[in-house]
């Protein structure tokens, strides 16, 4: 049942507020195995019930034959002493046994297993978080509701469809966020699927209830009135719709009176519906960011492209790389972004992931006001931190970064491992602290983040690029590679062109690990220059 409340003269469906929550791919795969275990347990329960019913059925068939014979000549039947004895025995003993069999609860094993597994189930926050991820992907990759509903996404291996009820739930999640733009899109999709004859547990009245209000909130009064009338055709007694109809007609009549006394230009302005609202999490640079995520708007000119090269890099004659130099590729010129190919092996990746998985928790960011780590809505992933002393592989990876960059890793932060599931992202941000954030890394005592090293530890089926909106650059994940860039100029000033983002994963999942290197210890490895921007 949808209760109603009155706001500015119009009745609207009540919403329930749930904060968003992200679940990583690792946790999702665990849930798949949990569900498989529950299905096995459910099938065992069904088999037990079937065996029980089979026993009852055989007993009923036997007694049906016996009573059919006995009722033809009751006196003659019980006149036989054996029949008389067996009748007493059946009614006194066997029917009690049958009663116990009928009352026997075969579900104990299944219910017990379900109770144990329920502690690992997602909650309302997880469901809302998954819905928000779909809406985020819809915006970022310019996907229409029909494409998503039919599962026509690039790189998918297991196609899946959304039911009208699923679309309705997505619309409700948008509604709770006062995101009426997406509410309209998904309620219309649910309505289309119902109009096409899809059998569903939801009805058109419920869909039209949300849809008409979402349209009204976006300023399209004519459409809101039309949808409300359509709702009342299906349910003439709908209290909220009748109230809304009167309110809409009152507003339209009032606007009509105003238009009569206004000029033609003013009249046109009054009757033009408002422009559809933007996403509730809109950012000024979102358009550039989302275009780059789609592979559009990249600003590399052919002339600049010619100056980008591939080379073998020996880490300035480092003995470890003289005979087997690293493969290096220029991804971008300003800021200079370098990709190292085949720089981490599959075996090393699996060890790092295995070490990180038990510790994965909601990723955090530095709060510029407190200097402490905190969660943020613009970073949606799970992360863990690994120290070099924990495992020789982590120590070896740290030294590899030092050998190839020439920077001291002893003052760097621990290796951070992050997992971005479907919809996982990190919106545009700086890795370094700006001048208005003097205490960002005060607790570390190692200065600002001079450079970033980022390992790609998985391929991504679709989405998941690292983009730099300020310069129009996109770097795509490739397993076994790493990218490196300086966040600060040699002068110590921040390079604002390094503002970057992790695009949402559209299909698949993304594993990365990164090392943030700090200023302390680099005084002679990367000497300061006289110019601020060098």
XYZ file of C-alpha atoms in Angstrom:
534
model
C 0.000 0.000 0.000
C 1.239 3.525 -0.830
C 0.272 6.066 1.831
C 0.017 9.689 0.915
C 1.008 13.075 2.311
C 0.007 16.571 1.209
C 2.661 18.912 -0.121
C 1.890 22.327 -1.692
C -1.634 21.226 -2.491
C -0.716 18.014 -4.296
C -0.755 14.428 -3.082
C 2.327 12.339 -3.794
C 3.360 8.732 -3.135
C 5.342 8.450 0.104
C 9.009 7.461 -0.155
C 11.366 5.592 2.105
C 14.919 6.950 2.361
C 17.834 4.549 2.197
C 21.461 5.695 1.794
C 23.437 4.196 -1.076
C 25.816 1.324 -0.402
C 28.306 -0.427 -2.668
C 29.016 -4.129 -2.860
C 32.203 -5.320 -4.540
C 32.434 -8.025 -7.186
C 34.197 -10.257 -4.654
C 31.212 -10.068 -2.332
C 28.813 -10.519 -5.246
C 30.515 -13.750 -6.335
C 30.296 -14.989 -2.736
C 26.555 -14.284 -2.869
C 26.277 -16.346 -6.058
C 27.772 -19.337 -4.232
C 25.527 -18.654 -1.231
C 22.450 -18.651 -3.448
C 23.586 -21.861 -5.161
C 23.947 -23.508 -1.743
C 20.457 -22.346 -0.796
C 19.003 -23.711 -4.041
C 20.600 -27.099 -3.287
C 19.138 -26.978 0.213
C 15.737 -26.012 -1.208
C 15.812 -28.941 -3.638
C 16.646 -31.290 -0.752
C 13.636 -29.920 1.111
C 11.386 -30.409 -1.941
C 12.629 -34.003 -2.298
C 11.900 -34.673 1.387
C 8.391 -33.258 1.003
C 7.830 -35.354 -2.127
C 8.982 -38.521 -0.311
C 6.664 -37.680 2.569
C 3.696 -37.120 0.226
C 4.516 -40.342 -1.612
C 4.262 -42.268 1.667
C 0.953 -40.581 2.494
C -0.312 -41.236 -1.027
C 0.504 -44.967 -0.828
C -1.190 -45.207 2.566
C -4.289 -43.403 1.214
C -4.479 -45.697 -1.843
C -4.205 -48.816 0.338
C -6.935 -47.629 2.677
C -9.109 -46.510 -0.234
C -9.127 -50.061 -1.587
C -9.718 -51.530 1.881
C -12.570 -49.196 2.842
C -14.212 -49.618 -0.565
C -14.416 -53.376 0.049
C -15.458 -52.980 3.704
C -18.320 -50.550 3.043
C -19.977 -52.938 0.593
C -20.700 -55.398 3.451
C -19.735 -53.776 6.767
C -21.192 -56.470 8.996
C -19.680 -59.315 7.025
C -16.291 -57.514 6.914
C -15.985 -56.942 10.660
C -17.436 -60.415 11.278
C -14.005 -61.727 10.347
C -11.904 -61.617 13.542
C -8.712 -60.622 11.691
C -10.479 -57.664 10.036
C -11.905 -56.602 13.390
C -8.442 -56.697 14.970
C -6.797 -54.772 12.123
C -9.550 -52.117 12.207
C -8.888 -51.531 15.914
C -5.129 -51.459 15.244
C -5.432 -48.991 12.366
C -7.646 -46.530 14.175
C -5.755 -46.742 17.460
C -2.177 -46.840 16.162
C -1.683 -46.405 12.422
C -3.793 -43.281 12.017
C -1.789 -41.691 14.824
C 1.404 -42.590 12.972
C -0.030 -41.052 9.822
C -0.949 -37.928 11.758
C 2.641 -37.645 12.992
C 3.904 -38.081 9.434
C 1.595 -35.353 8.123
C 2.613 -33.004 10.926
C 6.322 -33.731 10.497
C 8.136 -30.540 9.412
C 10.539 -31.383 6.596
C 11.704 -27.771 6.311
C 13.941 -27.749 9.403
C 17.180 -28.299 7.445
C 16.316 -25.694 4.816
C 15.158 -23.074 7.348
C 18.265 -23.667 9.461
C 20.548 -23.166 6.432
C 18.585 -20.098 5.337
C 18.896 -18.579 8.816
C 22.663 -19.099 8.823
C 23.124 -17.655 5.322
C 20.790 -14.698 5.885
C 23.483 -12.861 7.855
C 25.414 -12.530 4.570
C 22.407 -11.327 2.555
C 22.349 -7.808 1.108
C 20.061 -5.330 2.844
C 17.924 -2.439 1.652
C 20.996 -0.201 1.360
C 22.713 -2.726 -0.920
C 19.654 -2.992 -3.157
C 19.370 0.787 -3.390
C 23.114 1.003 -4.105
C 22.781 -1.473 -6.989
C 19.866 0.529 -8.393
C 21.844 3.779 -8.172
C 24.710 2.085 -9.998
C 22.385 1.300 -12.907
C 21.186 4.907 -13.025
C 24.806 6.111 -12.935
C 25.699 3.834 -15.851
C 22.631 4.991 -17.759
C 23.792 8.616 -17.596
C 27.510 8.059 -18.107
C 27.193 5.822 -21.146
C 24.075 7.431 -22.689
C 21.993 4.255 -22.395
C 18.231 4.352 -22.861
C 15.949 2.417 -20.544
C 14.943 -0.072 -23.238
C 18.580 -0.992 -23.936
C 19.228 -1.648 -20.253
C 15.925 -3.467 -19.774
C 16.681 -5.847 -22.656
C 20.258 -6.375 -21.464
C 21.810 -5.161 -24.716
C 25.095 -4.015 -23.184
C 28.534 -4.266 -24.832
C 30.735 -7.179 -23.798
C 28.059 -9.083 -21.870
C 28.433 -12.859 -21.559
C 25.240 -13.561 -19.649
C 22.320 -11.565 -21.022
C 19.646 -10.629 -18.511
C 16.339 -8.775 -18.702
C 14.521 -6.346 -16.441
C 10.865 -7.048 -15.711
C 8.260 -4.308 -15.429
C 8.515 -4.752 -11.657
C 12.313 -4.249 -11.831
C 11.817 -1.034 -13.836
C 9.223 0.115 -11.302
C 11.684 -0.459 -8.443
C 14.387 1.557 -10.253
C 11.895 4.379 -10.690
C 11.045 4.263 -6.979
C 14.730 4.473 -6.009
C 15.083 7.587 -8.179
C 11.905 8.956 -6.602
C 13.280 8.586 -3.058
C 16.251 10.709 -4.175
C 13.891 13.357 -5.623
C 15.418 12.454 -9.000
C 12.225 12.911 -10.993
C 14.019 12.801 -14.339
C 15.008 9.147 -13.854
C 11.709 8.405 -12.115
C 9.905 9.412 -15.307
C 12.222 7.379 -17.556
C 11.878 4.143 -15.589
C 8.162 4.450 -14.840
C 7.553 4.985 -18.563
C 9.625 1.870 -19.310
C 7.574 -0.137 -16.788
C 4.366 1.180 -18.346
C 5.535 0.247 -21.873
C 6.287 -3.298 -20.805
C 2.878 -3.607 -19.129
C 1.186 -2.190 -22.260
C 2.996 -4.858 -24.294
C 1.233 -7.501 -22.225
C 3.904 -8.466 -19.707
C 2.398 -10.295 -16.736
C 3.538 -8.573 -13.541
C 2.829 -8.220 -9.847
C 2.573 -4.434 -10.283
C -0.327 -2.683 -11.954
C -0.589 0.324 -14.232
C -2.310 2.379 -11.547
C 0.747 2.230 -9.271
C 3.076 3.122 -12.155
C 0.918 6.033 -13.322
C 0.705 7.293 -9.743
C 4.487 7.822 -9.566
C 4.817 8.833 -13.211
C 2.250 11.628 -13.124
C 3.840 13.202 -10.061
C 7.385 12.927 -11.489
C 6.223 14.648 -14.687
C 4.489 17.370 -12.674
C 7.688 18.008 -10.691
C 9.515 18.658 -13.964
C 7.001 21.312 -14.997
C 5.061 19.420 -17.686
C 1.579 20.091 -16.314
C -0.258 19.059 -19.497
C 1.338 15.616 -19.486
C 0.796 15.230 -15.744
C -2.912 15.984 -16.243
C -3.151 13.502 -19.127
C -1.493 10.729 -17.087
C -3.733 11.444 -14.093
C -6.841 11.116 -16.287
C -5.474 7.843 -17.655
C -5.007 6.603 -14.074
C -8.599 7.536 -13.202
C -9.905 5.609 -16.208
C -8.380 2.512 -14.607
C -9.347 3.393 -11.035
C -12.059 6.114 -10.835
C -12.072 6.002 -7.025
C -8.334 6.647 -6.628
C -8.302 9.294 -3.870
C -4.897 10.833 -4.567
C -5.435 10.995 -8.325
C -8.817 12.698 -7.881
C -7.172 15.258 -5.596
C -4.308 15.800 -8.028
C -6.721 16.180 -10.962
C -8.522 19.044 -9.213
C -5.200 20.647 -8.291
C -3.803 20.386 -11.847
C -6.990 21.830 -13.344
C -6.910 24.663 -10.825
C -3.283 25.526 -11.684
C -3.961 25.359 -15.429
C -7.010 27.600 -15.090
C -4.954 30.069 -13.067
C -2.189 30.100 -15.697
C -4.794 30.562 -18.422
C -6.136 33.674 -16.702
C -2.605 35.069 -16.349
C -1.877 34.386 -20.017
C -4.951 36.303 -21.143
C -3.580 39.541 -19.704
C 0.013 38.943 -20.781
C 1.700 39.724 -24.056
C 2.242 37.013 -26.675
C 5.904 36.651 -25.709
C 5.062 36.439 -22.044
C 2.270 34.014 -22.851
C 4.667 31.721 -24.716
C 7.089 31.878 -21.821
C 4.392 30.971 -19.312
C 3.084 27.943 -21.197
C 6.443 26.426 -22.107
C 7.177 23.405 -19.883
C 10.317 23.549 -17.799
C 13.405 21.870 -19.084
C 13.941 18.355 -17.770
C 16.044 18.382 -14.629
C 19.651 17.289 -14.553
C 20.900 14.424 -12.446
C 20.871 15.132 -8.710
C 24.627 14.471 -8.518
C 25.471 16.825 -11.393
C 29.028 18.184 -11.545
C 30.121 21.203 -13.624
C 32.665 19.045 -15.444
C 30.390 15.989 -15.669
C 29.723 16.411 -19.384
C 33.453 16.270 -20.233
C 34.021 13.437 -17.767
C 31.191 11.296 -19.151
C 32.204 11.943 -22.775
C 35.725 10.750 -22.010
C 34.318 7.661 -20.288
C 32.561 6.849 -23.563
C 35.741 7.431 -25.540
C 34.484 10.757 -26.910
C 36.018 14.225 -26.695
C 39.645 13.043 -26.545
C 41.822 16.067 -27.355
C 44.965 14.422 -28.725
C 45.839 16.038 -32.058
C 47.752 14.154 -34.812
C 50.662 16.558 -34.406
C 50.975 15.814 -30.694
C 50.346 12.131 -31.304
C 53.486 11.938 -33.439
C 55.562 12.962 -30.426
C 54.401 10.004 -28.342
C 56.703 6.980 -28.472
C 57.247 3.469 -27.182
C 60.635 2.535 -25.757
C 62.549 0.106 -23.566
C 63.349 1.539 -20.149
C 66.188 0.230 -17.963
C 65.526 2.420 -14.921
C 68.611 4.574 -15.536
C 70.909 1.555 -15.920
C 69.377 -0.287 -13.006
C 70.994 -3.775 -12.905
C 67.551 -5.419 -12.659
C 66.455 -3.956 -15.989
C 69.612 -3.879 -18.098
C 69.097 -7.363 -19.574
C 65.282 -7.263 -19.431
C 64.220 -3.616 -19.777
C 60.638 -2.588 -19.111
C 58.347 -1.784 -22.030
C 57.289 1.853 -21.803
C 54.659 3.724 -23.807
C 53.726 7.423 -23.804
C 49.974 7.701 -23.158
C 49.847 11.510 -22.943
C 52.191 14.459 -23.229
C 50.917 17.141 -20.811
C 50.673 15.941 -18.136
C 53.088 13.213 -19.072
C 51.403 9.857 -18.499
C 53.510 6.761 -19.078
C 52.244 3.185 -19.357
C 54.485 0.246 -18.457
C 53.534 -2.994 -20.215
C 53.843 -6.521 -18.735
C 55.029 -4.971 -15.487
C 53.132 -7.236 -13.078
C 52.592 -10.962 -13.667
C 49.304 -12.875 -13.402
C 50.740 -14.831 -10.462
C 51.636 -11.605 -8.617
C 48.188 -10.198 -9.345
C 46.469 -13.239 -7.831
C 48.625 -13.064 -4.694
C 47.862 -9.358 -4.244
C 44.142 -9.973 -4.754
C 44.127 -12.921 -2.328
C 45.860 -10.787 0.317
C 43.400 -7.929 -0.221
C 40.080 -9.784 -0.455
C 39.596 -10.520 3.273
C 40.245 -6.852 4.095
C 38.189 -5.129 1.423
C 36.072 -2.358 2.873
C 34.427 0.791 1.579
C 37.113 2.980 0.004
C 37.958 6.236 1.787
C 39.280 9.667 0.825
C 41.176 12.316 2.761
C 38.844 14.868 4.331
C 40.510 18.245 3.535
C 39.144 19.790 6.745
C 40.181 17.089 9.214
C 43.002 15.433 7.278
C 41.472 12.070 8.193
C 40.142 9.265 6.010
C 36.396 9.134 5.417
C 33.933 7.564 2.956
C 32.448 9.687 0.178
C 29.583 9.241 -2.299
C 31.852 10.214 -5.189
C 34.171 7.256 -4.552
C 32.321 3.964 -4.930
C 34.627 0.981 -4.536
C 36.125 -1.423 -2.013
C 39.785 -1.125 -1.048
C 42.446 -2.629 1.194
C 45.984 -1.611 2.160
C 48.995 -3.941 1.935
C 52.381 -3.406 3.613
C 55.648 -4.557 2.108
C 56.618 -6.552 5.225
C 53.486 -8.723 4.967
C 54.489 -10.618 1.849
C 57.609 -10.741 -0.319
C 55.511 -10.170 -3.449
C 54.252 -6.823 -2.116
C 57.820 -5.855 -1.133
C 59.070 -6.846 -4.602
C 56.362 -4.763 -6.287
C 57.253 -1.738 -4.164
C 60.934 -2.035 -5.112
C 59.991 -2.393 -8.784
C 58.161 0.929 -8.586
C 61.234 2.534 -6.978
C 63.604 1.084 -9.572
C 61.524 2.260 -12.534
C 60.554 5.717 -11.245
C 63.778 6.539 -9.442
C 61.709 7.722 -6.472
C 62.110 6.587 -2.869
C 59.167 4.377 -1.822
C 60.130 4.316 1.873
C 58.001 7.459 2.402
C 55.192 6.287 0.111
C 51.808 5.127 1.329
C 51.085 1.414 1.511
C 49.962 -0.356 -1.645
C 46.233 0.264 -1.984
C 44.213 -2.444 -3.731
C 40.785 -1.451 -5.042
C 37.928 -3.408 -6.568
C 35.328 -1.600 -8.646
C 32.220 -3.676 -9.332
C 29.467 -2.754 -11.782
C 28.819 0.970 -11.377
C 31.966 1.400 -9.255
C 33.677 4.736 -9.840
C 35.803 7.538 -8.433
C 34.599 10.907 -9.683
C 37.033 13.674 -10.762
C 39.552 14.423 -8.018
C 43.165 15.390 -7.349
C 45.579 12.943 -5.742
C 47.623 15.790 -4.252
C 46.563 18.242 -1.539
C 45.859 21.794 -2.673
C 46.993 24.938 -0.865
C 43.627 25.210 0.890
C 44.192 21.709 2.339
C 47.415 22.160 4.325
C 46.587 19.388 6.798
C 45.559 16.706 4.259
C 48.624 14.504 4.872
C 49.858 16.078 8.099
C 49.535 12.801 10.027
C 51.866 11.035 7.566
C 54.599 13.634 7.921
C 55.930 12.901 4.436
C 54.727 15.934 2.520
C 52.418 16.007 -0.458
C 51.759 13.225 -2.988
C 54.415 13.846 -5.603
C 53.396 11.048 -7.993
C 50.895 8.244 -8.638
C 51.632 4.704 -9.821
C 48.549 2.707 -10.860
C 48.542 -1.031 -11.665
C 45.710 -2.462 -13.771
C 45.155 -5.961 -12.427
C 42.245 -6.961 -14.670
C 40.765 -6.314 -18.069
C 37.330 -4.690 -18.084
C 34.644 -5.818 -20.545
C 33.167 -2.314 -20.890
C 33.815 1.001 -19.151
C 36.271 1.588 -16.308
C 38.653 4.003 -18.051
C 40.869 6.439 -16.134
C 40.122 9.882 -17.575
C 41.650 13.345 -17.187
C 38.849 15.880 -17.915
C 41.104 18.952 -17.781
C 43.168 17.779 -20.763
C 40.730 15.414 -22.517
C 42.692 12.191 -21.938
C 41.382 8.634 -21.521
C 43.516 5.694 -20.366
C 41.910 2.267 -20.706
C 42.521 -0.666 -18.332
C 44.774 -3.438 -19.581
C 45.719 -6.286 -17.289
C 49.398 -6.467 -16.372
C 50.144 -2.818 -17.192
C 50.680 0.230 -14.996
C 50.472 3.980 -15.573
C 52.578 6.628 -13.856
C 52.342 10.405 -13.639
C 53.648 13.244 -11.466
C 51.023 15.129 -9.450
C 53.444 17.929 -8.579
C 55.799 19.958 -10.694
C 59.471 19.738 -9.698
C 58.960 23.070 -7.930
C 56.484 21.394 -5.576
C 53.482 23.216 -7.038
C 50.439 21.087 -7.856
C 49.778 20.151 -11.484
C 46.049 20.834 -11.821
C 45.934 19.110 -15.200
C 46.275 15.769 -13.350
C 42.699 15.969 -12.078
C 41.352 12.532 -12.996
C 38.548 10.062 -12.464
C 37.824 6.328 -12.562
C 34.858 5.850 -14.898
C 32.034 3.530 -13.828
C 32.455 -0.119 -14.765
C 29.679 -0.898 -17.256
C 30.239 -4.649 -17.669
C 32.666 -6.832 -15.738
C 34.804 -5.745 -12.807
C 37.990 -3.792 -12.304
C 40.922 -4.555 -10.013
C 43.624 -1.935 -9.565
C 46.372 -1.230 -7.069
C 48.107 2.073 -6.614
C 51.100 3.576 -4.864
C 51.086 7.208 -3.833
C 54.652 8.472 -3.552
C 55.353 11.470 -1.308
C 57.785 14.414 -1.386
C 60.017 13.399 1.512
C 63.053 11.451 0.375
C 62.903 12.791 -3.185
C 65.007 15.914 -2.563
C 67.997 14.549 -4.501
C 66.065 12.126 -6.695
C 63.910 14.886 -8.202
C 65.587 18.232 -7.435
C 63.525 21.392 -7.209
C 63.502 23.839 -10.133
C 63.395 27.637 -10.182
C 60.206 27.777 -12.276
C 56.858 27.067 -10.610
C 55.463 25.192 -13.601
C 58.415 22.921 -14.352
